[in-house]
């Protein structure tokens, strides 16, 4: 029975620039990258993607500024990123084996120790080294911080990534299925497009609507000759009345959302965009207050 309990959680991927966080995320998610975010975009803690496992789900959260330039701004950025991190269930700390020791990284780790959030250390880029070089790094970190697991990986080749997912799963607690499992894509562009549409929903509708809606991209095709990017997207809502609000009087609202999103997408992609939006009631998409709370809403 116990094994059938659904588990879920939010994970923050943290680490210095260039250690391979984005590469790792792409590798973990692969085709499993979900293009859905249950909340308005903020730079603080946006959902990068959701890993749909067998009976579990891990939502990865971005933590901008946890490491950046060493300017005056830096301290407060780190502070806010560390705040974000306190709202998550798992910390995924990524280091680069070719540059494994970083004072700043370790001071962030020390701060985390008090929070008692399960942390997993990822030693990335092992394709660029030999096992003898990995061992002392494992030793150093296992002695300096109570990691739940230390996993050497190559985000580039995928070596060790399965084991990492496995270790992350062990850190999860029973929890709801925050994200519908069928919303997947391997297109980061689609993720971005969906986020922009979501942002326009947020800007144009009242409070409950953004929380109750999700955006998925049905298709995204570029015709380079015509310099035209065609995007078809669905806006999922929970009830008929929400669908009515999204569509608006004589389709005015969905047109407004589409127009605003199209203008922004054209700027980003530097091409003409044809954007078709469709509203759809999707009972599986349920708002979960716990999910929102976790995200600070
Ligand atoms: P981020 O700044 O932490 O998100 O790092 P990125 O994912 O953008 O990666 C920074 C650079 O490291 C890129 O050039 C990646 O191709 C490279 N990289 C990431 N993971 C690996 C790895 O496992 N092995 C090797 N050799 N290079 C990697
Ligand atoms: Mg990155």
PDB file of C-alpha atoms and ligand atoms in Angstrom:
ATOM      1  CA  UNK A   1       0.000   0.000   0.000  1.00  0.00           C
ATOM      2  CA  UNK A   2       2.620   2.470   1.101  1.00  0.00           C
ATOM      3  CA  UNK A   3       4.401   2.358  -2.237  1.00  0.00           C
ATOM      4  CA  UNK A   4       1.258   3.483  -3.980  1.00  0.00           C
ATOM      5  CA  UNK A   5       1.109   6.788  -2.130  1.00  0.00           C
ATOM      6  CA  UNK A   6       1.732   9.646  -4.517  1.00  0.00           C
ATOM      7  CA  UNK A   7       4.716  11.775  -3.587  1.00  0.00           C
ATOM      8  CA  UNK A   8       5.537  15.272  -4.700  1.00  0.00           C
ATOM      9  CA  UNK A   9       7.696  18.206  -3.845  1.00  0.00           C
ATOM     10  CA  UNK A  10       9.438  21.354  -4.929  1.00  0.00           C
ATOM     11  CA  UNK A  11      13.150  21.309  -5.559  1.00  0.00           C
ATOM     12  CA  UNK A  12      15.515  24.229  -5.915  1.00  0.00           C
ATOM     13  CA  UNK A  13      18.551  23.806  -8.105  1.00  0.00           C
ATOM     14  CA  UNK A  14      21.343  25.951  -6.765  1.00  0.00           C
ATOM     15  CA  UNK A  15      24.946  26.435  -7.695  1.00  0.00           C
ATOM     16  CA  UNK A  16      27.414  28.864  -9.200  1.00  0.00           C
ATOM     17  CA  UNK A  17      27.097  30.029 -12.809  1.00  0.00           C
ATOM     18  CA  UNK A  18      28.306  27.513 -15.380  1.00  0.00           C
ATOM     19  CA  UNK A  19      28.324  24.497 -13.123  1.00  0.00           C
ATOM     20  CA  UNK A  20      25.719  22.992 -15.437  1.00  0.00           C
ATOM     21  CA  UNK A  21      22.356  23.645 -13.758  1.00  0.00           C
ATOM     22  CA  UNK A  22      20.474  24.272 -16.984  1.00  0.00           C
ATOM     23  CA  UNK A  23      22.100  21.336 -18.714  1.00  0.00           C
ATOM     24  CA  UNK A  24      21.220  19.106 -15.794  1.00  0.00           C
ATOM     25  CA  UNK A  25      17.635  20.269 -15.727  1.00  0.00           C
ATOM     26  CA  UNK A  26      17.251  19.655 -19.432  1.00  0.00           C
ATOM     27  CA  UNK A  27      18.711  16.224 -19.068  1.00  0.00           C
ATOM     28  CA  UNK A  28      16.500  15.296 -16.122  1.00  0.00           C
ATOM     29  CA  UNK A  29      13.373  16.556 -17.736  1.00  0.00           C
ATOM     30  CA  UNK A  30      14.067  15.615 -21.317  1.00  0.00           C
ATOM     31  CA  UNK A  31      10.702  15.012 -22.851  1.00  0.00           C
ATOM     32  CA  UNK A  32       9.245  15.309 -19.413  1.00  0.00           C
ATOM     33  CA  UNK A  33       9.569  19.072 -19.274  1.00  0.00           C
ATOM     34  CA  UNK A  34       6.184  20.347 -18.281  1.00  0.00           C
ATOM     35  CA  UNK A  35       5.126  23.660 -19.653  1.00  0.00           C
ATOM     36  CA  UNK A  36       2.919  24.657 -16.804  1.00  0.00           C
ATOM     37  CA  UNK A  37       3.271  27.032 -13.950  1.00  0.00           C
ATOM     38  CA  UNK A  38       0.507  27.357 -11.362  1.00  0.00           C
ATOM     39  CA  UNK A  39       1.304  30.949 -10.549  1.00  0.00           C
ATOM     40  CA  UNK A  40       2.218  34.251 -12.066  1.00  0.00           C
ATOM     41  CA  UNK A  41       5.781  34.716 -13.090  1.00  0.00           C
ATOM     42  CA  UNK A  42       8.108  36.310 -10.678  1.00  0.00           C
ATOM     43  CA  UNK A  43      11.820  36.385 -11.016  1.00  0.00           C
ATOM     44  CA  UNK A  44      12.041  34.957  -7.564  1.00  0.00           C
ATOM     45  CA  UNK A  45      10.811  31.456  -7.852  1.00  0.00           C
ATOM     46  CA  UNK A  46       9.472  30.320 -11.110  1.00  0.00           C
ATOM     47  CA  UNK A  47       8.858  26.738 -12.027  1.00  0.00           C
ATOM     48  CA  UNK A  48      11.385  25.576 -14.555  1.00  0.00           C
ATOM     49  CA  UNK A  49       9.808  22.250 -15.216  1.00  0.00           C
ATOM     50  CA  UNK A  50       8.204  19.258 -13.639  1.00  0.00           C
ATOM     51  CA  UNK A  51       9.556  15.745 -13.593  1.00  0.00           C
ATOM     52  CA  UNK A  52       6.732  13.242 -13.785  1.00  0.00           C
ATOM     53  CA  UNK A  53       7.921   9.990 -12.274  1.00  0.00           C
ATOM     54  CA  UNK A  54       6.079   6.796 -11.649  1.00  0.00           C
ATOM     55  CA  UNK A  55       3.873   7.850  -8.739  1.00  0.00           C
ATOM     56  CA  UNK A  56       5.865  10.935  -7.947  1.00  0.00           C
ATOM     57  CA  UNK A  57       6.408  14.419  -9.188  1.00  0.00           C
ATOM     58  CA  UNK A  58       9.235  16.896  -8.691  1.00  0.00           C
ATOM     59  CA  UNK A  59       8.759  20.549  -9.578  1.00  0.00           C
ATOM     60  CA  UNK A  60      12.060  22.303 -10.121  1.00  0.00           C
ATOM     61  CA  UNK A  61      12.216  25.937  -9.110  1.00  0.00           C
ATOM     62  CA  UNK A  62      14.590  28.553 -10.346  1.00  0.00           C
ATOM     63  CA  UNK A  63      16.528  30.509  -7.771  1.00  0.00           C
ATOM     64  CA  UNK A  64      18.015  33.435  -9.613  1.00  0.00           C
ATOM     65  CA  UNK A  65      20.683  35.296  -7.774  1.00  0.00           C
ATOM     66  CA  UNK A  66      21.741  32.601  -5.408  1.00  0.00           C
ATOM     67  CA  UNK A  67      25.077  33.066  -7.054  1.00  0.00           C
ATOM     68  CA  UNK A  68      25.871  35.989  -9.207  1.00  0.00           C
ATOM     69  CA  UNK A  69      28.309  38.797  -9.408  1.00  0.00           C
ATOM     70  CA  UNK A  70      30.125  39.950  -6.361  1.00  0.00           C
ATOM     71  CA  UNK A  71      28.552  43.361  -6.277  1.00  0.00           C
ATOM     72  CA  UNK A  72      26.806  45.178  -3.450  1.00  0.00           C
ATOM     73  CA  UNK A  73      23.535  43.964  -4.838  1.00  0.00           C
ATOM     74  CA  UNK A  74      24.761  40.482  -4.502  1.00  0.00           C
ATOM     75  CA  UNK A  75      24.186  40.109  -0.787  1.00  0.00           C
ATOM     76  CA  UNK A  76      20.519  40.968  -0.902  1.00  0.00           C
ATOM     77  CA  UNK A  77      20.026  38.831  -3.978  1.00  0.00           C
ATOM     78  CA  UNK A  78      21.562  35.912  -2.207  1.00  0.00           C
ATOM     79  CA  UNK A  79      19.385  36.625   0.800  1.00  0.00           C
ATOM     80  CA  UNK A  80      16.228  36.563  -1.297  1.00  0.00           C
ATOM     81  CA  UNK A  81      17.303  33.435  -3.106  1.00  0.00           C
ATOM     82  CA  UNK A  82      18.011  31.781   0.189  1.00  0.00           C
ATOM     83  CA  UNK A  83      14.522  32.811   1.293  1.00  0.00           C
ATOM     84  CA  UNK A  84      13.046  31.134  -1.761  1.00  0.00           C
ATOM     85  CA  UNK A  85      15.008  28.076  -0.965  1.00  0.00           C
ATOM     86  CA  UNK A  86      13.432  27.880   2.461  1.00  0.00           C
ATOM     87  CA  UNK A  87      10.072  27.305   0.785  1.00  0.00           C
ATOM     88  CA  UNK A  88      11.163  24.196  -1.038  1.00  0.00           C
ATOM     89  CA  UNK A  89      11.264  20.543  -0.072  1.00  0.00           C
ATOM     90  CA  UNK A  90      14.598  19.597  -1.601  1.00  0.00           C
ATOM     91  CA  UNK A  91      17.805  21.423  -2.337  1.00  0.00           C
ATOM     92  CA  UNK A  92      19.756  20.233  -5.323  1.00  0.00           C
ATOM     93  CA  UNK A  93      23.186  21.668  -4.922  1.00  0.00           C
ATOM     94  CA  UNK A  94      25.261  21.498  -8.082  1.00  0.00           C
ATOM     95  CA  UNK A  95      29.022  21.796  -8.261  1.00  0.00           C
ATOM     96  CA  UNK A  96      31.500  21.416 -11.097  1.00  0.00           C
ATOM     97  CA  UNK A  97      34.119  18.719 -10.533  1.00  0.00           C
ATOM     98  CA  UNK A  98      36.683  20.762 -12.420  1.00  0.00           C
ATOM     99  CA  UNK A  99      36.165  23.611  -9.941  1.00  0.00           C
ATOM    100  CA  UNK A 100      34.699  21.914  -6.890  1.00  0.00           C
ATOM    101  CA  UNK A 101      35.522  24.248  -4.031  1.00  0.00           C
ATOM    102  CA  UNK A 102      33.826  27.581  -3.824  1.00  0.00           C
ATOM    103  CA  UNK A 103      33.725  29.584  -0.608  1.00  0.00           C
ATOM    104  CA  UNK A 104      30.514  31.288  -1.516  1.00  0.00           C
ATOM    105  CA  UNK A 105      28.773  28.027  -2.269  1.00  0.00           C
ATOM    106  CA  UNK A 106      29.870  26.615   1.026  1.00  0.00           C
ATOM    107  CA  UNK A 107      28.676  29.613   2.971  1.00  0.00           C
ATOM    108  CA  UNK A 108      25.241  29.194   1.398  1.00  0.00           C
ATOM    109  CA  UNK A 109      25.331  25.563   2.399  1.00  0.00           C
ATOM    110  CA  UNK A 110      26.129  26.526   5.968  1.00  0.00           C
ATOM    111  CA  UNK A 111      23.117  28.824   6.030  1.00  0.00           C
ATOM    112  CA  UNK A 112      20.954  26.003   4.781  1.00  0.00           C
ATOM    113  CA  UNK A 113      22.058  23.619   7.449  1.00  0.00           C
ATOM    114  CA  UNK A 114      19.768  25.228  10.018  1.00  0.00           C
ATOM    115  CA  UNK A 115      16.742  24.875   7.771  1.00  0.00           C
ATOM    116  CA  UNK A 116      16.919  21.111   7.767  1.00  0.00           C
ATOM    117  CA  UNK A 117      15.723  20.798   4.191  1.00  0.00           C
ATOM    118  CA  UNK A 118      16.943  17.574   2.603  1.00  0.00           C
ATOM    119  CA  UNK A 119      19.837  18.413   0.327  1.00  0.00           C
ATOM    120  CA  UNK A 120      21.423  16.413  -2.437  1.00  0.00           C
ATOM    121  CA  UNK A 121      24.840  17.247  -3.811  1.00  0.00           C
ATOM    122  CA  UNK A 122      25.356  16.831  -7.517  1.00  0.00           C
ATOM    123  CA  UNK A 123      28.958  16.640  -8.643  1.00  0.00           C
ATOM    124  CA  UNK A 124      28.669  17.517 -12.299  1.00  0.00           C
ATOM    125  CA  UNK A 125      30.910  17.182 -15.351  1.00  0.00           C
ATOM    126  CA  UNK A 126      32.410  13.857 -14.324  1.00  0.00           C
ATOM    127  CA  UNK A 127      33.050  13.223 -18.013  1.00  0.00           C
ATOM    128  CA  UNK A 128      35.885  15.685 -17.603  1.00  0.00           C
ATOM    129  CA  UNK A 129      37.690  13.887 -14.829  1.00  0.00           C
ATOM    130  CA  UNK A 130      38.689  10.522 -13.422  1.00  0.00           C
ATOM    131  CA  UNK A 131      37.210   8.610 -10.469  1.00  0.00           C
ATOM    132  CA  UNK A 132      40.303   9.247  -8.342  1.00  0.00           C
ATOM    133  CA  UNK A 133      39.637  12.953  -8.568  1.00  0.00           C
ATOM    134  CA  UNK A 134      35.988  12.569  -7.550  1.00  0.00           C
ATOM    135  CA  UNK A 135      36.610  10.661  -4.329  1.00  0.00           C
ATOM    136  CA  UNK A 136      38.285  13.465  -2.337  1.00  0.00           C
ATOM    137  CA  UNK A 137      35.493  15.826  -3.356  1.00  0.00           C
ATOM    138  CA  UNK A 138      32.873  13.377  -2.119  1.00  0.00           C
ATOM    139  CA  UNK A 139      34.835  13.008   1.089  1.00  0.00           C
ATOM    140  CA  UNK A 140      35.109  16.756   1.623  1.00  0.00           C
ATOM    141  CA  UNK A 141      31.418  17.404   1.131  1.00  0.00           C
ATOM    142  CA  UNK A 142      30.174  14.403   3.056  1.00  0.00           C
ATOM    143  CA  UNK A 143      32.179  15.656   6.019  1.00  0.00           C
ATOM    144  CA  UNK A 144      31.116  19.275   5.729  1.00  0.00           C
ATOM    145  CA  UNK A 145      27.357  18.969   5.216  1.00  0.00           C
ATOM    146  CA  UNK A 146      24.694  16.347   5.992  1.00  0.00           C
ATOM    147  CA  UNK A 147      23.704  15.617   2.401  1.00  0.00           C
ATOM    148  CA  UNK A 148      21.065  12.953   1.888  1.00  0.00           C
ATOM    149  CA  UNK A 149      23.043  11.815  -1.102  1.00  0.00           C
ATOM    150  CA  UNK A 150      26.055  12.794  -3.150  1.00  0.00           C
ATOM    151  CA  UNK A 151      25.642  11.944  -6.798  1.00  0.00           C
ATOM    152  CA  UNK A 152      28.371  12.317  -9.421  1.00  0.00           C
ATOM    153  CA  UNK A 153      26.831  12.951 -12.822  1.00  0.00           C
ATOM    154  CA  UNK A 154      27.523  14.172 -16.263  1.00  0.00           C
ATOM    155  CA  UNK A 155      24.632  16.390 -17.219  1.00  0.00           C
ATOM    156  CA  UNK A 156      26.044  16.381 -20.711  1.00  0.00           C
ATOM    157  CA  UNK A 157      26.090  12.626 -21.280  1.00  0.00           C
ATOM    158  CA  UNK A 158      23.344  11.746 -18.807  1.00  0.00           C
ATOM    159  CA  UNK A 159      25.620   9.505 -16.806  1.00  0.00           C
ATOM    160  CA  UNK A 160      24.323   9.286 -13.219  1.00  0.00           C
ATOM    161  CA  UNK A 161      21.157  11.267 -13.871  1.00  0.00           C
ATOM    162  CA  UNK A 162      18.872   8.269 -13.263  1.00  0.00           C
ATOM    163  CA  UNK A 163      20.481   7.736  -9.905  1.00  0.00           C
ATOM    164  CA  UNK A 164      19.994  11.397  -9.099  1.00  0.00           C
ATOM    165  CA  UNK A 165      16.275  11.191  -9.843  1.00  0.00           C
ATOM    166  CA  UNK A 166      16.150   8.135  -7.643  1.00  0.00           C
ATOM    167  CA  UNK A 167      17.783   9.968  -4.754  1.00  0.00           C
ATOM    168  CA  UNK A 168      15.489  12.950  -5.187  1.00  0.00           C
ATOM    169  CA  UNK A 169      12.477  10.661  -5.110  1.00  0.00           C
ATOM    170  CA  UNK A 170      13.648   9.328  -1.743  1.00  0.00           C
ATOM    171  CA  UNK A 171      13.566  12.879  -0.368  1.00  0.00           C
ATOM    172  CA  UNK A 172       9.912  13.415  -1.286  1.00  0.00           C
ATOM    173  CA  UNK A 173       6.987  13.171   1.106  1.00  0.00           C
ATOM    174  CA  UNK A 174       3.474  12.080   0.249  1.00  0.00           C
ATOM    175  CA  UNK A 175       1.781  14.955  -1.524  1.00  0.00           C
ATOM    176  CA  UNK A 176      -0.691  15.919  -4.213  1.00  0.00           C
ATOM    177  CA  UNK A 177      -0.207  15.744  -7.942  1.00  0.00           C
ATOM    178  CA  UNK A 178       0.360  19.456  -8.417  1.00  0.00           C
ATOM    179  CA  UNK A 179       0.696  19.277 -12.175  1.00  0.00           C
ATOM    180  CA  UNK A 180      -1.282  17.270 -14.706  1.00  0.00           C
ATOM    181  CA  UNK A 181       0.955  14.540 -16.043  1.00  0.00           C
ATOM    182  CA  UNK A 182       0.030  14.970 -19.674  1.00  0.00           C
ATOM    183  CA  UNK A 183       1.376  18.461 -20.007  1.00  0.00           C
ATOM    184  CA  UNK A 184       4.787  17.701 -21.365  1.00  0.00           C
ATOM    185  CA  UNK A 185       7.097  18.924 -24.001  1.00  0.00           C
ATOM    186  CA  UNK A 186      10.785  18.891 -24.777  1.00  0.00           C
ATOM    187  CA  UNK A 187      10.692  22.367 -26.217  1.00  0.00           C
ATOM    188  CA  UNK A 188      12.131  25.068 -23.971  1.00  0.00           C
ATOM    189  CA  UNK A 189      10.725  27.593 -26.437  1.00  0.00           C
ATOM    190  CA  UNK A 190       7.297  26.221 -25.764  1.00  0.00           C
ATOM    191  CA  UNK A 191       7.861  26.673 -22.086  1.00  0.00           C
ATOM    192  CA  UNK A 192       8.751  30.291 -22.655  1.00  0.00           C
ATOM    193  CA  UNK A 193       5.795  30.895 -24.949  1.00  0.00           C
ATOM    194  CA  UNK A 194       3.438  29.342 -22.409  1.00  0.00           C
ATOM    195  CA  UNK A 195       4.891  31.479 -19.666  1.00  0.00           C
ATOM    196  CA  UNK A 196       4.381  34.633 -21.662  1.00  0.00           C
ATOM    197  CA  UNK A 197       0.763  33.766 -22.347  1.00  0.00           C
ATOM    198  CA  UNK A 198       0.293  33.013 -18.677  1.00  0.00           C
ATOM    199  CA  UNK A 199       1.777  36.338 -17.779  1.00  0.00           C
ATOM    200  CA  UNK A 200      -0.734  38.095 -20.015  1.00  0.00           C
ATOM    201  CA  UNK A 201      -3.566  36.179 -18.395  1.00  0.00           C
ATOM    202  CA  UNK A 202      -2.239  37.343 -15.070  1.00  0.00           C
ATOM    203  CA  UNK A 203      -2.041  40.945 -16.190  1.00  0.00           C
ATOM    204  CA  UNK A 204      -5.504  41.001 -17.712  1.00  0.00           C
ATOM    205  CA  UNK A 205      -7.658  39.000 -15.333  1.00  0.00           C
ATOM    206  CA  UNK A 206      -8.620  39.128 -11.675  1.00  0.00           C
ATOM    207  CA  UNK A 207      -7.090  37.252  -8.821  1.00  0.00           C
ATOM    208  CA  UNK A 208      -8.484  33.732  -8.995  1.00  0.00           C
ATOM    209  CA  UNK A 209      -8.112  33.325 -12.742  1.00  0.00           C
ATOM    210  CA  UNK A 210      -4.330  33.209 -12.993  1.00  0.00           C
ATOM    211  CA  UNK A 211      -4.210  30.678 -10.184  1.00  0.00           C
ATOM    212  CA  UNK A 212      -6.808  28.514 -11.825  1.00  0.00           C
ATOM    213  CA  UNK A 213      -5.375  28.497 -15.284  1.00  0.00           C
ATOM    214  CA  UNK A 214      -2.561  26.718 -17.009  1.00  0.00           C
ATOM    215  CA  UNK A 215      -1.212  27.160 -20.489  1.00  0.00           C
ATOM    216  CA  UNK A 216      -0.043  24.415 -22.803  1.00  0.00           C
ATOM    217  CA  UNK A 217       1.353  24.778 -26.278  1.00  0.00           C
ATOM    218  CA  UNK A 218      -0.308  22.472 -28.774  1.00  0.00           C
ATOM    219  CA  UNK A 219       2.021  23.293 -31.618  1.00  0.00           C
ATOM    220  CA  UNK A 220       4.771  25.682 -32.479  1.00  0.00           C
ATOM    221  CA  UNK A 221       6.042  25.775 -36.033  1.00  0.00           C
ATOM    222  CA  UNK A 222       8.381  28.154 -37.718  1.00  0.00           C
ATOM    223  CA  UNK A 223       8.230  28.982 -41.387  1.00  0.00           C
ATOM    224  CA  UNK A 224      11.595  30.608 -41.959  1.00  0.00           C
ATOM    225  CA  UNK A 225      10.782  31.573 -45.536  1.00  0.00           C
ATOM    226  CA  UNK A 226       7.724  33.521 -44.522  1.00  0.00           C
ATOM    227  CA  UNK A 227       9.405  34.612 -41.287  1.00  0.00           C
ATOM    228  CA  UNK A 228       6.356  33.427 -39.443  1.00  0.00           C
ATOM    229  CA  UNK A 229       6.109  31.515 -36.197  1.00  0.00           C
ATOM    230  CA  UNK A 230       2.741  29.815 -35.715  1.00  0.00           C
ATOM    231  CA  UNK A 231       1.787  28.974 -32.172  1.00  0.00           C
ATOM    232  CA  UNK A 232      -1.335  27.164 -31.050  1.00  0.00           C
ATOM    233  CA  UNK A 233      -1.976  27.168 -27.329  1.00  0.00           C
ATOM    234  CA  UNK A 234      -4.606  26.039 -24.892  1.00  0.00           C
ATOM    235  CA  UNK A 235      -5.610  27.848 -21.745  1.00  0.00           C
ATOM    236  CA  UNK A 236      -6.833  25.278 -19.249  1.00  0.00           C
ATOM    237  CA  UNK A 237      -9.271  26.440 -16.592  1.00  0.00           C
ATOM    238  CA  UNK A 238     -11.266  24.648 -13.930  1.00  0.00           C
ATOM    239  CA  UNK A 239     -14.831  25.760 -14.535  1.00  0.00           C
ATOM    240  CA  UNK A 240     -17.163  26.966 -17.270  1.00  0.00           C
ATOM    241  CA  UNK A 241     -17.456  30.357 -15.632  1.00  0.00           C
ATOM    242  CA  UNK A 242     -13.688  30.775 -15.652  1.00  0.00           C
ATOM    243  CA  UNK A 243     -13.708  29.803 -19.295  1.00  0.00           C
ATOM    244  CA  UNK A 244     -16.262  32.530 -19.880  1.00  0.00           C
ATOM    245  CA  UNK A 245     -14.051  35.086 -18.186  1.00  0.00           C
ATOM    246  CA  UNK A 246     -11.012  34.047 -20.205  1.00  0.00           C
ATOM    247  CA  UNK A 247     -12.940  34.308 -23.448  1.00  0.00           C
ATOM    248  CA  UNK A 248     -14.667  37.533 -22.437  1.00  0.00           C
ATOM    249  CA  UNK A 249     -17.469  39.435 -24.092  1.00  0.00           C
ATOM    250  CA  UNK A 250     -17.493  38.542 -27.763  1.00  0.00           C
ATOM    251  CA  UNK A 251     -14.065  36.994 -27.304  1.00  0.00           C
ATOM    252  CA  UNK A 252     -12.602  40.311 -26.218  1.00  0.00           C
ATOM    253  CA  UNK A 253     -10.534  39.004 -23.348  1.00  0.00           C
ATOM    254  CA  UNK A 254      -8.873  36.080 -25.085  1.00  0.00           C
ATOM    255  CA  UNK A 255      -8.149  38.422 -27.971  1.00  0.00           C
ATOM    256  CA  UNK A 256      -6.528  40.919 -25.650  1.00  0.00           C
ATOM    257  CA  UNK A 257      -4.419  38.232 -23.993  1.00  0.00           C
ATOM    258  CA  UNK A 258      -3.416  36.830 -27.360  1.00  0.00           C
ATOM    259  CA  UNK A 259      -2.557  40.219 -28.751  1.00  0.00           C
ATOM    260  CA  UNK A 260      -0.340  41.151 -25.809  1.00  0.00           C
ATOM    261  CA  UNK A 261       1.393  37.777 -25.870  1.00  0.00           C
ATOM    262  CA  UNK A 262       1.901  37.933 -29.618  1.00  0.00           C
ATOM    263  CA  UNK A 263       3.564  41.340 -29.454  1.00  0.00           C
ATOM    264  CA  UNK A 264       5.976  40.142 -26.802  1.00  0.00           C
ATOM    265  CA  UNK A 265       6.705  36.868 -28.596  1.00  0.00           C
ATOM    266  CA  UNK A 266       7.455  38.768 -31.795  1.00  0.00           C
ATOM    267  CA  UNK A 267       9.997  40.829 -29.903  1.00  0.00           C
ATOM    268  CA  UNK A 268      11.622  37.761 -28.397  1.00  0.00           C
ATOM    269  CA  UNK A 269      11.774  35.710 -31.575  1.00  0.00           C
ATOM    270  CA  UNK A 270      12.331  38.566 -33.987  1.00  0.00           C
ATOM    271  CA  UNK A 271       9.744  37.195 -36.361  1.00  0.00           C
ATOM    272  CA  UNK A 272       6.060  37.551 -37.094  1.00  0.00           C
ATOM    273  CA  UNK A 273       3.950  35.425 -34.817  1.00  0.00           C
ATOM    274  CA  UNK A 274       0.583  33.894 -35.472  1.00  0.00           C
ATOM    275  CA  UNK A 275      -0.915  32.995 -32.118  1.00  0.00           C
ATOM    276  CA  UNK A 276      -4.102  31.042 -31.675  1.00  0.00           C
ATOM    277  CA  UNK A 277      -5.498  30.643 -28.181  1.00  0.00           C
ATOM    278  CA  UNK A 278      -8.205  28.256 -27.133  1.00  0.00           C
ATOM    279  CA  UNK A 279      -9.828  28.067 -23.708  1.00  0.00           C
ATOM    280  CA  UNK A 280     -10.633  24.658 -22.337  1.00  0.00           C
ATOM    281  CA  UNK A 281     -12.230  23.434 -19.119  1.00  0.00           C
ATOM    282  CA  UNK A 282      -9.978  20.806 -17.675  1.00  0.00           C
ATOM    283  CA  UNK A 283     -11.256  19.197 -14.492  1.00  0.00           C
ATOM    284  CA  UNK A 284      -7.920  17.524 -13.865  1.00  0.00           C
ATOM    285  CA  UNK A 285      -6.311  20.851 -13.473  1.00  0.00           C
ATOM    286  CA  UNK A 286      -7.124  21.663  -9.904  1.00  0.00           C
ATOM    287  CA  UNK A 287      -5.859  24.514  -7.911  1.00  0.00           C
ATOM    288  CA  UNK A 288      -3.992  23.403  -4.890  1.00  0.00           C
ATOM    289  CA  UNK A 289      -3.616  25.909  -2.132  1.00  0.00           C
ATOM    290  CA  UNK A 290      -0.647  24.068  -0.741  1.00  0.00           C
ATOM    291  CA  UNK A 291       1.174  24.490  -4.027  1.00  0.00           C
ATOM    292  CA  UNK A 292       0.504  28.189  -3.991  1.00  0.00           C
ATOM    293  CA  UNK A 293       1.529  28.566  -0.403  1.00  0.00           C
ATOM    294  CA  UNK A 294       4.787  26.861  -1.187  1.00  0.00           C
ATOM    295  CA  UNK A 295       5.383  29.439  -3.822  1.00  0.00           C
ATOM    296  CA  UNK A 296       4.694  32.268  -1.456  1.00  0.00           C
ATOM    297  CA  UNK A 297       1.171  33.173  -2.562  1.00  0.00           C
TER     298      UNK A 297
HETATM  299  P1  LIG B   1      24.467  26.904 -15.529  1.00  0.00           P
HETATM  300  O1  LIG B   1      24.992  28.290 -15.640  1.00  0.00           O
HETATM  301  O2  LIG B   1      24.771  26.336 -14.174  1.00  0.00           O
HETATM  302  O3  LIG B   1      23.044  26.760 -15.888  1.00  0.00           O
HETATM  303  O4  LIG B   1      25.333  26.011 -16.540  1.00  0.00           O
HETATM  304  P2  LIG B   1      24.964  25.486 -17.993  1.00  0.00           P
HETATM  305  O5  LIG B   1      24.024  24.357 -17.920  1.00  0.00           O
HETATM  306  O6  LIG B   1      24.584  26.634 -18.835  1.00  0.00           O
HETATM  307  O7  LIG B   1      26.365  24.888 -18.438  1.00  0.00           O
HETATM  308  C1  LIG B   1      27.537  25.685 -18.517  1.00  0.00           C
HETATM  309  C2  LIG B   1      28.507  25.031 -19.478  1.00  0.00           C
HETATM  310  O8  LIG B   1      28.939  23.772 -18.967  1.00  0.00           O
HETATM  311  C3  LIG B   1      27.898  24.718 -20.824  1.00  0.00           C
HETATM  312  O9  LIG B   1      28.870  24.973 -21.818  1.00  0.00           O
HETATM  313  C4  LIG B   1      27.574  23.245 -20.772  1.00  0.00           C
HETATM  314  O10 LIG B   1      27.593  22.619 -22.015  1.00  0.00           O
HETATM  315  C5  LIG B   1      28.685  22.740 -19.896  1.00  0.00           C
HETATM  316  N1  LIG B   1      28.301  21.518 -19.177  1.00  0.00           N
HETATM  317  C6  LIG B   1      27.205  21.334 -18.407  1.00  0.00           C
HETATM  318  N2  LIG B   1      27.186  20.096 -17.912  1.00  0.00           N
HETATM  319  C7  LIG B   1      28.287  19.473 -18.355  1.00  0.00           C
HETATM  320  C8  LIG B   1      28.840  18.153 -18.180  1.00  0.00           C
HETATM  321  O11 LIG B   1      28.297  17.286 -17.503  1.00  0.00           O
HETATM  322  N3  LIG B   1      30.020  17.908 -18.806  1.00  0.00           N
HETATM  323  C9  LIG B   1      30.677  18.826 -19.569  1.00  0.00           C
HETATM  324  N4  LIG B   1      31.826  18.463 -20.128  1.00  0.00           N
HETATM  325  N5  LIG B   1      30.180  20.063 -19.748  1.00  0.00           N
HETATM  326  C10 LIG B   1      29.010  20.395 -19.172  1.00  0.00           C
HETATM  327 MG1  LIG B   2      21.645  28.242 -16.453  1.00  0.00          MG
END
